[in-house]
Structure formats: structure tokens, C-alpha cells
Amino acid sequence: QFGPVVLEGLESVLENVELREAKLSKQVQDRFFHQISKHGVGEMRPAFHGTDSKNYGSILDRGLLIPGFGLGADLKIVHGAAHGRGIYTANVDAAYLSQGFCSDPSMLVCAVLDCDKQVHHVGDAMVVMDPAFVVPIFLAVGSWKTARGLGAVGPGRFPAVVPAPVAPNPVALKAQKVKGKAGQLEPEKPKDPKAAKPKAKQSKFLARLAARSKKH
């Protein structure tokens, strides 16, 4: 259901956007679904998270963690914690915030379970105070529309007052189609039907998330 707004947000900073499913470990999936079982999915929000691409492997295996605390006790704080301890994510209409933390033209598309006072809203950002309440779903890759960090607040900073993002070019990219209520995204089909690629099978994780969403 969030497919269109997620794509619009990504296309404000990225060109030729490609969405790749985040292949999460079972422990990360189970940790997130445990919270859904307790709280439901009524406050599920999409968000972006920018980081060094070398961290992707660890994130998929261990999840998004809080450096120096709990499961992330072995991780160092790299960008500070201006708004308190937590996992910093950007709202989908403020992708430029996450762009400032990216080493490559890619960022994580996440699901944030906003409940139980575990999410702190700061301007166009969300600070998640418990790793169990946020999970990456897709990796978005492409090429930057502008130079990295141009017009942004600089790497490692989430300001309390956020400048307005640059409006996307209306002729930039064609919107991708959104398939089904689960919000699974697929590229627009090519004009030549013979050139179309076979549809990828939906993963157990996304199918499970979709099933839970329908129940609530």
C-alpha cells in the first residue's frame, strides 16, 4: 500500500531506481514479527535508512542496531546521536536526509512499527529506540540525481528543523507499477512482450508480512 509514496520519495534523489528485496536472516524476521504479534501493524510506516554500503551484509544478518548498546554493543557510533540513542531513519518525503549518510547511490527501504513509545519523531526523521521495531525490506539502488550531499545538511546530521527537499523532475522517470496489496514493486513491463522477464517469486518474508497486514 505504500509503494507509490516510497517510489516518489526515492525518485527525488535517485534515477533509474531498482528495488531489490532485503534477504534478512530468520532471527531478524522473527524479532520484527514478534512485535507485530504484540502490537499489530496499524502504525506501520515506511522509511529510508542511509549507511555505508559495506554495512549491508551485517544489517541483513543482524538487523539495524543501536551502536554501543544492546545487540549493537560492539558497534561504534560514527555519526553521533544528536537526538538521542536510536536508529535514525528518514520519512519517505525526505530521502535527501538518508542520502547524506550513503557511500553509494543506494539506501535501505524500511518498515517502522510506530507504537509502544519506541519511535521519536524529529522533523522529517524517525529515531527508533528499539531495533525490534524497524526492519529493512528493500535495497534501493540507482544513480544520484545531484551530487551526493548537494543541498543537504551534511553527513551525520539530522537537524531539528529540516529544509524542504528539492522537488523531483516531472519528466525524470516513469513511475513503476505497484502489484497487489502487499506493496510488492515491479518495473513497468517493456513494450515488447517477448522481452519481458519472468516475475520473481515473492519471498516467504514478504508473503508473511502481507498476510499479517491483512489480518489487522
CSV table of N, CA and C in Angstrom, one decimal, residues 2-160:
chain,number,residue,atom,x,y,z
A,2,PHE,N,2.1,1.1,0.4
A,2,PHE,CA,3.0,2.3,0.5
A,2,PHE,C,3.9,2.5,-0.8
A,3,GLY,N,3.7,1.6,-1.7
A,3,GLY,CA,4.5,1.5,-2.9
A,3,GLY,C,4.7,2.9,-3.6
A,4,PRO,N,3.6,3.6,-4.0
A,4,PRO,CA,3.7,4.8,-4.7
A,4,PRO,C,4.5,5.9,-4.0
A,5,VAL,N,4.2,6.1,-2.7
A,5,VAL,CA,4.9,7.1,-1.9
A,5,VAL,C,6.4,6.8,-1.7
A,6,VAL,N,6.7,5.5,-1.6
A,6,VAL,CA,8.1,5.1,-1.5
A,6,VAL,C,8.8,5.4,-2.8
A,7,LEU,N,8.3,5.1,-3.9
A,7,LEU,CA,8.9,5.3,-5.2
A,7,LEU,C,9.1,6.8,-5.4
A,8,GLU,N,8.0,7.6,-5.1
A,8,GLU,CA,8.1,9.0,-5.3
A,8,GLU,C,9.3,9.6,-4.4
A,9,GLY,N,9.4,9.1,-3.2
A,9,GLY,CA,10.5,9.6,-2.3
A,9,GLY,C,11.8,9.2,-2.9
A,10,LEU,N,12.0,8.0,-3.3
A,10,LEU,CA,13.3,7.5,-3.9
A,10,LEU,C,13.7,8.3,-5.1
A,11,GLU,N,12.7,8.6,-6.0
A,11,GLU,CA,12.9,9.3,-7.2
A,11,GLU,C,13.2,10.8,-7.0
A,12,SER,N,13.1,11.3,-5.8
A,12,SER,CA,13.5,12.7,-5.5
A,12,SER,C,15.0,12.8,-5.4
A,13,VAL,N,15.7,11.7,-5.2
A,13,VAL,CA,17.2,11.7,-5.1
A,13,VAL,C,17.9,10.7,-6.0
A,14,LEU,N,17.2,9.7,-6.5
A,14,LEU,CA,17.8,8.7,-7.3
A,14,LEU,C,17.1,8.6,-8.7
A,15,GLU,N,18.0,8.2,-9.7
A,15,GLU,CA,17.5,7.9,-11.1
A,15,GLU,C,17.6,6.5,-11.3
A,16,ASN,N,16.8,5.9,-12.2
A,16,ASN,CA,16.9,4.5,-12.6
A,16,ASN,C,16.8,3.6,-11.4
A,17,VAL,N,15.8,3.9,-10.6
A,17,VAL,CA,15.7,3.1,-9.3
A,17,VAL,C,15.4,1.7,-9.5
A,18,GLU,N,16.1,0.8,-8.9
A,18,GLU,CA,15.8,-0.6,-8.9
A,18,GLU,C,15.7,-1.1,-7.4
A,19,LEU,N,14.6,-1.8,-7.1
A,19,LEU,CA,14.4,-2.3,-5.8
A,19,LEU,C,14.7,-3.8,-5.7
A,20,ARG,N,15.6,-4.1,-4.8
A,20,ARG,CA,16.0,-5.5,-4.5
A,20,ARG,C,15.5,-5.9,-3.1
A,21,GLU,N,14.9,-7.0,-3.0
A,21,GLU,CA,14.5,-7.5,-1.7
A,21,GLU,C,15.6,-7.7,-0.7
A,22,ALA,N,15.4,-7.2,0.5
A,22,ALA,CA,16.4,-7.4,1.5
A,22,ALA,C,16.3,-8.9,2.0
A,23,LYS,N,17.4,-9.6,1.9
A,23,LYS,CA,17.4,-11.0,2.3
A,23,LYS,C,17.8,-11.1,3.7
A,24,LEU,N,16.8,-11.0,4.6
A,24,LEU,CA,17.1,-10.9,6.0
A,24,LEU,C,17.2,-12.3,6.6
A,25,SER,N,18.0,-12.4,7.7
A,25,SER,CA,18.2,-13.6,8.4
A,25,SER,C,16.9,-13.9,9.2
A,26,LYS,N,16.7,-15.2,9.5
A,26,LYS,CA,15.5,-15.6,10.2
A,26,LYS,C,15.3,-14.9,11.6
A,27,GLN,N,16.4,-14.7,12.3
A,27,GLN,CA,16.3,-14.1,13.6
A,27,GLN,C,15.9,-12.6,13.5
A,28,VAL,N,16.2,-11.9,12.4
A,28,VAL,CA,15.8,-10.5,12.2
A,28,VAL,C,14.3,-10.5,11.9
A,29,GLN,N,13.9,-11.4,11.0
A,29,GLN,CA,12.5,-11.5,10.7
A,29,GLN,C,11.6,-11.9,11.9
A,30,ASP,N,12.1,-12.9,12.7
A,30,ASP,CA,11.3,-13.3,13.8
A,30,ASP,C,11.2,-12.2,14.9
A,31,ARG,N,12.3,-11.4,15.0
A,31,ARG,CA,12.3,-10.3,16.0
A,31,ARG,C,11.2,-9.3,15.7
A,32,PHE,N,11.1,-9.0,14.4
A,32,PHE,CA,10.1,-8.0,13.9
A,32,PHE,C,8.7,-8.5,14.0
A,33,PHE,N,8.5,-9.8,13.6
A,33,PHE,CA,7.2,-10.3,13.7
A,33,PHE,C,6.7,-10.6,15.1
A,34,HIS,N,7.6,-10.7,16.0
A,34,HIS,CA,7.2,-10.9,17.4
A,34,HIS,C,6.5,-9.6,17.9
A,35,GLN,N,7.1,-8.4,17.5
A,35,GLN,CA,6.5,-7.1,17.8
A,35,GLN,C,5.1,-6.9,17.1
A,36,ILE,N,5.0,-7.4,15.9
A,36,ILE,CA,3.7,-7.3,15.2
A,36,ILE,C,2.7,-8.1,15.9
A,37,SER,N,3.1,-9.3,16.4
A,37,SER,CA,2.1,-10.1,17.1
A,37,SER,C,1.6,-9.4,18.3
A,38,LYS,N,2.4,-8.6,19.0
A,38,LYS,CA,2.1,-7.9,20.2
A,38,LYS,C,1.3,-6.7,19.9
A,39,HIS,N,1.6,-5.9,18.9
A,39,HIS,CA,1.1,-4.6,18.7
A,39,HIS,C,0.3,-4.4,17.4
A,40,GLY,N,0.3,-5.4,16.5
A,40,GLY,CA,-0.4,-5.3,15.2
A,40,GLY,C,0.4,-4.4,14.2
A,41,VAL,N,-0.2,-4.1,13.1
A,41,VAL,CA,0.5,-3.3,12.0
A,41,VAL,C,-0.2,-2.0,11.7
A,42,GLY,N,-1.1,-1.6,12.6
A,42,GLY,CA,-1.8,-0.4,12.4
A,42,GLY,C,-1.0,0.9,12.2
A,43,GLU,N,0.2,0.9,12.9
A,43,GLU,CA,1.1,2.0,12.9
A,43,GLU,C,2.4,1.7,12.1
A,44,MET,N,2.3,0.9,11.1
A,44,MET,CA,3.4,0.6,10.2
A,44,MET,C,3.7,1.8,9.3
A,45,ARG,N,5.0,2.2,9.3
A,45,ARG,CA,5.4,3.4,8.5
A,45,ARG,C,6.6,3.0,7.6
A,46,PRO,N,6.6,3.5,6.3
A,46,PRO,CA,7.8,3.3,5.5
A,46,PRO,C,8.8,4.3,5.8
A,47,ALA,N,10.1,4.0,5.7
A,47,ALA,CA,11.2,5.0,6.0
A,47,ALA,C,12.4,4.6,5.2
A,48,PHE,N,13.4,5.5,5.1
A,48,PHE,CA,14.6,5.2,4.5
A,48,PHE,C,15.8,5.2,5.5
A,49,HIS,N,16.8,4.5,5.2
A,49,HIS,CA,18.0,4.5,6.1
A,49,HIS,C,19.2,4.5,5.2
A,50,GLY,N,20.1,5.5,5.4
A,50,GLY,CA,21.3,5.6,4.6
A,50,GLY,C,22.5,5.2,5.4
A,51,THR,N,23.4,4.5,4.8
A,51,THR,CA,24.6,4.0,5.5
A,51,THR,C,25.7,3.6,4.5
A,52,ASP,N,26.8,3.3,5.0
A,52,ASP,CA,27.9,2.8,4.1
A,52,ASP,C,27.5,1.5,3.6
A,53,SER,N,27.7,1.3,2.3
A,53,SER,CA,27.2,0.0,1.6
A,53,SER,C,28.0,-1.2,2.2
A,54,LYS,N,29.1,-1.0,2.8
A,54,LYS,CA,29.8,-2.1,3.4
A,54,LYS,C,29.1,-2.7,4.6
A,55,ASN,N,28.1,-1.9,5.1
A,55,ASN,CA,27.4,-2.4,6.3
A,55,ASN,C,26.2,-3.3,5.9
A,56,TYR,N,25.9,-3.4,4.7
A,56,TYR,CA,24.6,-4.1,4.3
A,56,TYR,C,24.7,-5.5,4.7
A,57,GLY,N,25.8,-6.2,4.6
A,57,GLY,CA,25.8,-7.6,4.9
A,57,GLY,C,25.5,-7.8,6.4
A,58,SER,N,26.1,-7.0,7.3
A,58,SER,CA,25.8,-7.1,8.7
A,58,SER,C,24.4,-6.8,9.0
A,59,ILE,N,23.8,-5.8,8.4
A,59,ILE,CA,22.5,-5.4,8.6
A,59,ILE,C,21.5,-6.5,8.3
A,60,LEU,N,21.7,-7.1,7.1
A,60,LEU,CA,20.8,-8.2,6.7
A,60,LEU,C,20.9,-9.4,7.7
A,61,ASP,N,22.1,-9.6,8.2
A,61,ASP,CA,22.3,-10.7,9.2
A,61,ASP,C,21.9,-10.4,10.6
A,62,ARG,N,22.1,-9.2,11.1
A,62,ARG,CA,21.8,-8.9,12.5
A,62,ARG,C,20.7,-7.9,12.6
A,63,GLY,N,20.3,-7.2,11.5
A,63,GLY,CA,19.3,-6.2,11.6
A,63,GLY,C,19.9,-4.8,11.9
A,64,LEU,N,19.1,-3.8,11.9
A,64,LEU,CA,19.6,-2.4,12.2
A,64,LEU,C,19.7,-2.3,13.7
A,65,LEU,N,20.9,-2.0,14.2
A,65,LEU,CA,21.2,-2.0,15.6
A,65,LEU,C,21.6,-0.6,16.1
A,66,ILE,N,21.6,-0.4,17.4
A,66,ILE,CA,22.0,0.8,18.0
A,66,ILE,C,23.4,0.7,18.4
A,67,PRO,N,24.3,1.4,17.8
A,67,PRO,CA,25.8,1.3,18.2
A,67,PRO,C,26.0,1.6,19.7
A,68,GLY,N,26.8,0.7,20.3
A,68,GLY,CA,27.2,0.9,21.7
A,68,GLY,C,26.2,0.5,22.7
A,69,PHE,N,25.1,-0.2,22.2
A,69,PHE,CA,24.0,-0.5,23.1
A,69,PHE,C,23.4,-1.9,22.7
A,70,GLY,N,23.1,-2.7,23.7
A,70,GLY,CA,22.4,-4.0,23.4
A,70,GLY,C,23.1,-4.8,22.4
A,71,LEU,N,22.3,-5.3,21.4
A,71,LEU,CA,22.9,-6.2,20.4
A,71,LEU,C,24.0,-5.5,19.6
A,72,GLY,N,24.0,-4.1,19.6
A,72,GLY,CA,25.0,-3.4,18.9
A,72,GLY,C,26.1,-2.8,19.7
A,73,ALA,N,26.3,-3.5,20.9
A,73,ALA,CA,27.3,-3.0,21.8
A,73,ALA,C,28.7,-3.0,21.2
A,74,ASP,N,29.0,-3.9,20.2
A,74,ASP,CA,30.3,-4.0,19.6
A,74,ASP,C,30.5,-3.0,18.5
A,75,LEU,N,29.4,-2.2,18.2
A,75,LEU,CA,29.5,-1.2,17.1
A,75,LEU,C,29.8,0.2,17.6
A,76,LYS,N,30.6,0.9,16.8
A,76,LYS,CA,31.0,2.3,17.2
A,76,LYS,C,30.0,3.3,16.6
A,77,ILE,N,29.7,4.4,17.4
A,77,ILE,CA,28.9,5.5,16.9
A,77,ILE,C,29.7,6.3,15.9
A,78,VAL,N,29.2,6.4,14.7
A,78,VAL,CA,30.0,7.0,13.6
A,78,VAL,C,29.5,8.5,13.4
A,79,HIS,N,28.2,8.7,13.4
A,79,HIS,CA,27.7,10.0,13.1
A,79,HIS,C,27.1,10.7,14.2
A,80,GLY,N,27.3,10.3,15.5
A,80,GLY,CA,26.8,11.0,16.6
A,80,GLY,C,25.3,10.6,16.9
A,81,ALA,N,24.7,11.2,17.9
A,81,ALA,CA,23.4,10.9,18.3
A,81,ALA,C,22.7,12.2,18.8
A,82,ALA,N,22.5,13.1,17.8
A,82,ALA,CA,22.0,14.5,18.2
A,82,ALA,C,20.7,14.5,18.8
A,83,HIS,N,19.9,13.5,18.5
A,83,HIS,CA,18.5,13.4,19.1
A,83,HIS,C,18.3,12.2,19.9
A,84,GLY,N,19.4,11.7,20.5
A,84,GLY,CA,19.3,10.6,21.5
A,84,GLY,C,19.7,9.3,20.8
A,85,ARG,N,19.8,8.3,21.7
A,85,ARG,CA,20.2,6.9,21.2
A,85,ARG,C,19.1,6.3,20.4
A,86,GLY,N,19.4,5.7,19.3
A,86,GLY,CA,18.4,5.0,18.4
A,86,GLY,C,18.9,4.8,17.0
A,87,ILE,N,18.0,4.3,16.2
A,87,ILE,CA,18.3,4.0,14.8
A,87,ILE,C,17.6,5.1,14.0
A,88,TYR,N,18.4,5.9,13.3
A,88,TYR,CA,17.9,7.1,12.6
A,88,TYR,C,17.4,6.8,11.2
A,89,THR,N,16.1,7.1,10.9
A,89,THR,CA,15.6,6.9,9.6
A,89,THR,C,14.9,8.2,9.1
A,90,ALA,N,14.7,8.3,7.8
A,90,ALA,CA,14.1,9.4,7.2
A,90,ALA,C,12.7,9.1,6.7
A,91,ASN,N,11.8,10.0,6.9
A,91,ASN,CA,10.4,9.8,6.3
A,91,ASN,C,10.6,9.7,4.8
A,92,VAL,N,9.6,9.1,4.1
A,92,VAL,CA,9.7,8.9,2.7
A,92,VAL,C,9.6,10.1,1.9
A,93,ASP,N,9.2,11.3,2.5
A,93,ASP,CA,9.2,12.5,1.7
A,93,ASP,C,10.5,13.3,2.0
A,94,ALA,N,11.5,12.7,2.7
A,94,ALA,CA,12.7,13.4,3.0
A,94,ALA,C,13.9,12.4,2.7
A,95,ALA,N,13.9,11.8,1.6
A,95,ALA,CA,15.0,10.9,1.2
A,95,ALA,C,16.4,11.6,1.2
A,96,TYR,N,16.4,12.9,1.0
A,96,TYR,CA,17.7,13.6,1.0
A,96,TYR,C,18.4,13.5,2.3
A,97,LEU,N,17.7,13.3,3.4
A,97,LEU,CA,18.3,13.1,4.7
A,97,LEU,C,19.2,11.8,4.7
A,98,SER,N,18.6,10.7,4.2
A,98,SER,CA,19.3,9.5,4.2
A,98,SER,C,20.5,9.5,3.2
A,99,GLN,N,20.3,10.3,2.1
A,99,GLN,CA,21.3,10.4,1.1
A,99,GLN,C,22.6,10.9,1.7
A,100,GLY,N,22.6,11.8,2.7
A,100,GLY,CA,23.8,12.3,3.3
A,100,GLY,C,24.6,11.3,4.0
A,101,PHE,N,24.1,10.1,4.3
A,101,PHE,CA,24.8,9.1,5.0
A,101,PHE,C,25.2,7.9,4.1
A,102,CYS,N,24.9,8.0,2.8
A,102,CYS,CA,25.2,6.9,1.9
A,102,CYS,C,26.6,7.0,1.2
A,103,SER,N,27.3,5.9,1.1
A,103,SER,CA,28.6,5.9,0.4
A,103,SER,C,28.4,5.7,-1.0
A,104,ASP,N,27.3,5.1,-1.4
A,104,ASP,CA,27.0,4.8,-2.8
A,104,ASP,C,25.5,5.2,-3.1
A,105,PRO,N,25.2,5.3,-4.4
A,105,PRO,CA,23.8,5.6,-4.7
A,105,PRO,C,22.8,4.5,-4.4
A,106,SER,N,22.6,4.2,-3.2
A,106,SER,CA,21.7,3.2,-2.7
A,106,SER,C,21.3,3.5,-1.3
A,107,MET,N,20.1,3.0,-0.9
A,107,MET,CA,19.7,3.2,0.5
A,107,MET,C,18.7,2.1,0.8
A,108,LEU,N,18.4,1.9,2.1
A,108,LEU,CA,17.5,0.8,2.5
A,108,LEU,C,16.1,1.4,2.7
A,109,VAL,N,15.1,0.6,2.2
A,109,VAL,CA,13.7,1.0,2.4
A,109,VAL,C,13.3,0.1,3.6
A,110,CYS,N,12.8,0.8,4.6
A,110,CYS,CA,12.5,0.0,5.9
A,110,CYS,C,11.0,0.1,6.2
A,111,ALA,N,10.6,-0.8,7.1
A,111,ALA,CA,9.3,-0.7,7.7
A,111,ALA,C,9.5,-0.4,9.2
A,112,VAL,N,8.8,0.6,9.7
A,112,VAL,CA,9.0,1.0,11.1
A,112,VAL,C,7.6,0.8,11.8
A,113,LEU,N,7.6,0.1,12.9
A,113,LEU,CA,6.4,-0.2,13.7
A,113,LEU,C,6.4,0.9,14.7
A,114,ASP,N,5.5,1.9,14.5
A,114,ASP,CA,5.5,3.1,15.3
A,114,ASP,C,4.5,2.9,16.4
A,115,CYS,N,4.9,2.4,17.5
A,115,CYS,CA,4.0,2.1,18.7
A,115,CYS,C,4.8,1.9,19.9
A,116,ASP,N,4.1,1.8,21.0
A,116,ASP,CA,4.7,1.5,22.3
A,116,ASP,C,5.8,2.5,22.7
A,117,LYS,N,5.7,3.7,22.2
A,117,LYS,CA,6.6,4.8,22.5
A,117,LYS,C,8.0,4.5,22.1
A,118,GLN,N,8.2,3.7,21.1
A,118,GLN,CA,9.5,3.3,20.7
A,118,GLN,C,10.1,4.1,19.5
A,119,VAL,N,9.3,5.1,19.0
A,119,VAL,CA,9.7,5.9,17.9
A,119,VAL,C,9.6,7.4,18.3
A,120,HIS,N,10.7,8.1,18.1
A,120,HIS,CA,10.7,9.5,18.4
A,120,HIS,C,10.7,10.3,17.0
A,121,HIS,N,9.8,11.2,16.8
A,121,HIS,CA,9.7,11.9,15.6
A,121,HIS,C,10.4,13.2,15.7
A,122,VAL,N,11.3,13.5,14.8
A,122,VAL,CA,12.2,14.7,14.9
A,122,VAL,C,12.1,15.3,13.5
A,123,GLY,N,11.3,16.3,13.3
A,123,GLY,CA,11.2,16.9,11.9
A,123,GLY,C,10.8,15.9,10.9
A,124,ASP,N,11.6,15.6,9.9
A,124,ASP,CA,11.3,14.7,8.8
A,124,ASP,C,12.0,13.3,9.1
A,125,ALA,N,12.4,13.1,10.3
A,125,ALA,CA,13.1,11.9,10.7
A,125,ALA,C,12.4,11.1,11.8
A,126,MET,N,12.7,9.8,11.9
A,126,MET,CA,12.2,9.0,12.9
A,126,MET,C,13.4,8.3,13.6
A,127,VAL,N,13.5,8.4,14.9
A,127,VAL,CA,14.5,7.8,15.7
A,127,VAL,C,13.9,6.6,16.4
A,128,VAL,N,14.3,5.4,16.0
A,128,VAL,CA,13.7,4.1,16.5
A,128,VAL,C,14.6,3.7,17.7
A,129,MET,N,14.0,3.6,18.9
A,129,MET,CA,14.7,3.3,20.1
A,129,MET,C,14.9,1.8,20.4
A,130,ASP,N,14.3,1.0,19.6
A,130,ASP,CA,14.4,-0.5,19.8
A,130,ASP,C,14.5,-1.1,18.5
A,131,PRO,N,15.7,-1.9,18.2
A,131,PRO,CA,15.9,-2.5,16.9
A,131,PRO,C,14.8,-3.4,16.5
A,132,ALA,N,14.0,-3.9,17.4
A,132,ALA,CA,13.0,-4.9,17.0
A,132,ALA,C,11.8,-4.2,16.3
A,133,PHE,N,11.8,-2.8,16.3
A,133,PHE,CA,10.7,-2.1,15.7
A,133,PHE,C,11.0,-1.5,14.4
A,134,VAL,N,12.1,-1.9,13.8
A,134,VAL,CA,12.4,-1.5,12.4
A,134,VAL,C,13.1,-2.6,11.7
A,135,VAL,N,12.8,-2.7,10.4
A,135,VAL,CA,13.4,-3.8,9.6
A,135,VAL,C,13.6,-3.3,8.2
A,136,PRO,N,14.7,-3.6,7.5
A,136,PRO,CA,14.8,-3.2,6.1
A,136,PRO,C,14.0,-4.3,5.2
A,137,ILE,N,13.3,-3.8,4.2
A,137,ILE,CA,12.6,-4.6,3.4
A,137,ILE,C,13.2,-4.7,2.0
A,138,PHE,N,13.6,-3.5,1.5
A,138,PHE,CA,14.2,-3.5,0.1
A,138,PHE,C,15.5,-2.7,0.2
A,139,LEU,N,16.4,-3.0,-0.8
A,139,LEU,CA,17.6,-2.2,-1.0
A,139,LEU,C,17.3,-1.4,-2.3
A,140,ALA,N,17.3,-0.1,-2.3
A,140,ALA,CA,17.0,0.7,-3.5
A,140,ALA,C,18.4,1.1,-4.1
A,141,VAL,N,18.6,0.8,-5.3
A,141,VAL,CA,19.9,1.2,-6.0
A,141,VAL,C,19.6,2.0,-7.2
A,142,GLY,N,20.5,2.9,-7.6
A,142,GLY,CA,20.3,3.7,-8.8
A,142,GLY,C,21.5,4.6,-9.0
A,143,SER,N,21.2,5.8,-9.5
A,143,SER,CA,22.3,6.8,-9.6
A,143,SER,C,21.8,8.1,-9.0
A,144,TRP,N,22.6,8.9,-8.4
A,144,TRP,CA,22.2,10.2,-7.8
A,144,TRP,C,21.7,11.2,-8.8
A,145,LYS,N,20.6,11.9,-8.6
A,145,LYS,CA,20.2,12.9,-9.5
A,145,LYS,C,21.1,14.1,-9.4
A,146,THR,N,21.6,14.4,-8.2
A,146,THR,CA,22.5,15.5,-8.0
A,146,THR,C,23.7,15.0,-7.3
A,147,ALA,N,24.8,15.8,-7.2
A,147,ALA,CA,26.0,15.4,-6.4
A,147,ALA,C,25.6,15.0,-5.0
A,148,ARG,N,26.2,14.0,-4.5
A,148,ARG,CA,25.9,13.5,-3.2
A,148,ARG,C,26.0,14.6,-2.1
A,149,GLY,N,25.0,14.8,-1.3
A,149,GLY,CA,25.0,15.8,-0.3
A,149,GLY,C,24.7,17.2,-0.7
A,150,LEU,N,24.5,17.4,-2.0
A,150,LEU,CA,24.3,18.8,-2.5
A,150,LEU,C,22.9,19.3,-2.0
A,151,GLY,N,23.0,20.4,-1.3
A,151,GLY,CA,21.8,21.0,-0.7
A,151,GLY,C,21.3,20.3,0.6
A,152,ALA,N,22.0,19.3,1.0
A,152,ALA,CA,21.6,18.6,2.2
A,152,ALA,C,22.3,19.2,3.4
A,153,VAL,N,22.1,18.7,4.6
A,153,VAL,CA,22.7,19.3,5.8
A,153,VAL,C,24.0,18.7,6.1
A,154,GLY,N,24.5,17.8,5.3
A,154,GLY,CA,25.8,17.3,5.6
A,154,GLY,C,25.7,15.9,6.2
A,155,PRO,N,26.8,15.1,6.0
A,155,PRO,CA,26.7,13.7,6.6
A,155,PRO,C,26.7,13.7,8.1
A,156,GLY,N,25.9,12.8,8.7
A,156,GLY,CA,25.9,12.6,10.1
A,156,GLY,C,25.1,13.6,10.9
A,157,ARG,N,24.2,14.3,10.2
A,157,ARG,CA,23.3,15.3,11.0
A,157,ARG,C,21.9,15.2,10.6
A,158,PHE,N,21.0,15.0,11.6
A,158,PHE,CA,19.6,15.1,11.4
A,158,PHE,C,19.1,16.3,12.1
A,159,PRO,N,18.9,17.4,11.4
A,159,PRO,CA,18.5,18.7,12.1
A,159,PRO,C,17.1,18.7,12.7
A,160,ALA,N,16.9,19.5,13.7
A,160,ALA,CA,15.6,19.6,14.3
A,160,ALA,C,14.7,20.3,13.4
